Amino acid sequence: MDMNSFFNDLQGKINQAIESSPAKDIEKNVKAMMTQGFSKLDLVTREEFDIQSQVLAKTRSKLDALEKRMAALESQLAAQQAQ
């Protein structure tokens, strides 16, 4: 079966299902299929993403501060050892 006939057959089946089903059933079935498909993927909600972005930004800020503090301490130590 070539791709054109496959998609034409698929389109025909979808059209037939749409014509023979009430709109609410179609919407419910499409949502269920999409939810099931998305659950197989490794996705996170927008809320979870935003929270993790905030945590990452805070962690980066703390890391930058620690790197600066470490550089200052290293320069102090080097100055003391030079004396």
mmCIF file of C-alpha atoms in Angstrom:
data_model
loop_
_atom_site.group_PDB
_atom_site.id
_atom_site.type_symbol
_atom_site.label_atom_id
_atom_site.label_comp_id
_atom_site.label_asym_id
_atom_site.label_seq_id
_atom_site.Cartn_x
_atom_site.Cartn_y
_atom_site.Cartn_z
ATOM 1 C CA MET A 1 0.000 0.000 0.000
ATOM 2 C CA ASP A 2 1.545 3.327 -1.000
ATOM 3 C CA MET A 3 1.509 6.357 1.289
ATOM 4 C CA ASN A 4 -1.182 8.223 -0.666
ATOM 5 C CA SER A 5 -3.638 5.360 -0.463
ATOM 6 C CA PHE A 6 -2.798 4.858 3.217
ATOM 7 C CA PHE A 7 -3.557 8.491 4.047
ATOM 8 C CA ASN A 8 -6.647 8.523 1.827
ATOM 9 C CA ASP A 9 -7.931 5.415 3.601
ATOM 10 C CA LEU A 10 -7.141 6.959 6.991
ATOM 11 C CA GLN A 11 -8.908 10.180 6.018
ATOM 12 C CA GLY A 12 -11.935 8.203 4.882
ATOM 13 C CA LYS A 13 -12.128 6.329 8.177
ATOM 14 C CA ILE A 14 -11.811 9.549 10.160
ATOM 15 C CA ASN A 15 -14.517 11.221 8.081
ATOM 16 C CA GLN A 16 -16.785 8.210 8.559
ATOM 17 C CA ALA A 17 -16.208 8.262 12.315
ATOM 18 C CA ILE A 18 -16.923 11.988 12.450
ATOM 19 C CA GLU A 19 -20.133 11.675 10.464
ATOM 20 C CA SER A 20 -21.451 8.771 12.550
ATOM 21 C CA SER A 21 -20.493 10.110 15.992
ATOM 22 C CA PRO A 22 -21.800 13.022 18.024
ATOM 23 C CA ALA A 23 -19.337 15.900 18.396
ATOM 24 C CA LYS A 24 -18.942 15.402 22.164
ATOM 25 C CA ASP A 25 -17.879 11.777 21.663
ATOM 26 C CA ILE A 26 -15.284 12.783 19.090
ATOM 27 C CA GLU A 27 -13.874 15.482 21.349
ATOM 28 C CA LYS A 28 -13.757 13.092 24.300
ATOM 29 C CA ASN A 29 -12.092 10.346 22.260
ATOM 30 C CA VAL A 30 -9.515 12.710 20.733
ATOM 31 C CA LYS A 31 -8.647 14.099 24.183
ATOM 32 C CA ALA A 32 -8.294 10.574 25.567
ATOM 33 C CA MET A 33 -6.068 9.505 22.673
ATOM 34 C CA MET A 34 -3.892 12.609 22.989
ATOM 35 C CA THR A 35 -3.610 12.217 26.765
ATOM 36 C CA GLN A 36 -2.606 8.594 26.339
ATOM 37 C CA GLY A 37 -0.062 9.518 23.662
ATOM 38 C CA PHE A 38 1.418 12.334 25.727
ATOM 39 C CA SER A 39 1.646 10.127 28.808
ATOM 40 C CA LYS A 40 4.001 7.843 26.880
ATOM 41 C CA LEU A 41 6.328 10.776 26.291
ATOM 42 C CA ASP A 42 8.604 12.156 28.970
ATOM 43 C CA LEU A 43 6.816 15.504 29.333
ATOM 44 C CA VAL A 44 6.298 17.848 32.267
ATOM 45 C CA THR A 45 3.583 20.388 32.895
ATOM 46 C CA ARG A 46 4.258 24.072 32.342
ATOM 47 C CA GLU A 47 4.003 24.616 36.102
ATOM 48 C CA GLU A 48 6.651 21.956 36.799
ATOM 49 C CA PHE A 49 8.882 23.451 34.098
ATOM 50 C CA ASP A 50 8.561 26.966 35.544
ATOM 51 C CA ILE A 51 9.357 25.723 39.062
ATOM 52 C CA GLN A 52 12.435 23.855 37.851
ATOM 53 C CA SER A 53 13.544 26.937 35.892
ATOM 54 C CA GLN A 54 13.323 29.018 39.065
ATOM 55 C CA VAL A 55 15.271 26.408 41.039
ATOM 56 C CA LEU A 56 17.937 26.335 38.327
ATOM 57 C CA ALA A 57 18.212 30.142 38.262
ATOM 58 C CA LYS A 58 18.596 30.244 42.056
ATOM 59 C CA THR A 59 21.203 27.478 41.949
ATOM 60 C CA ARG A 60 23.171 29.278 39.240
ATOM 61 C CA SER A 61 23.113 32.460 41.296
ATOM 62 C CA LYS A 62 24.433 30.636 44.360
ATOM 63 C CA LEU A 63 27.105 28.915 42.277
ATOM 64 C CA ASP A 64 28.274 32.249 40.849
ATOM 65 C CA ALA A 65 28.503 33.709 44.364
ATOM 66 C CA LEU A 66 30.457 30.689 45.616
ATOM 67 C CA GLU A 67 32.851 30.856 42.655
ATOM 68 C CA LYS A 68 33.551 34.543 43.392
ATOM 69 C CA ARG A 69 34.054 33.809 47.079
ATOM 70 C CA MET A 70 36.391 30.918 46.259
ATOM 71 C CA ALA A 71 38.433 33.118 43.915
ATOM 72 C CA ALA A 72 38.740 35.781 46.632
ATOM 73 C CA LEU A 73 39.838 33.215 49.219
ATOM 74 C CA GLU A 74 42.354 31.717 46.803
ATOM 75 C CA SER A 75 43.822 35.146 46.073
ATOM 76 C CA GLN A 76 44.041 35.873 49.819
ATOM 77 C CA LEU A 77 45.803 32.557 50.387
ATOM 78 C CA ALA A 78 48.204 33.213 47.536
ATOM 79 C CA ALA A 79 48.984 36.659 48.949
ATOM 80 C CA GLN A 80 49.642 35.210 52.411
ATOM 81 C CA GLN A 81 51.914 32.513 50.998
ATOM 82 C CA ALA A 82 53.865 35.115 48.990
ATOM 83 C CA GLN A 83 54.801 36.967 52.170
#
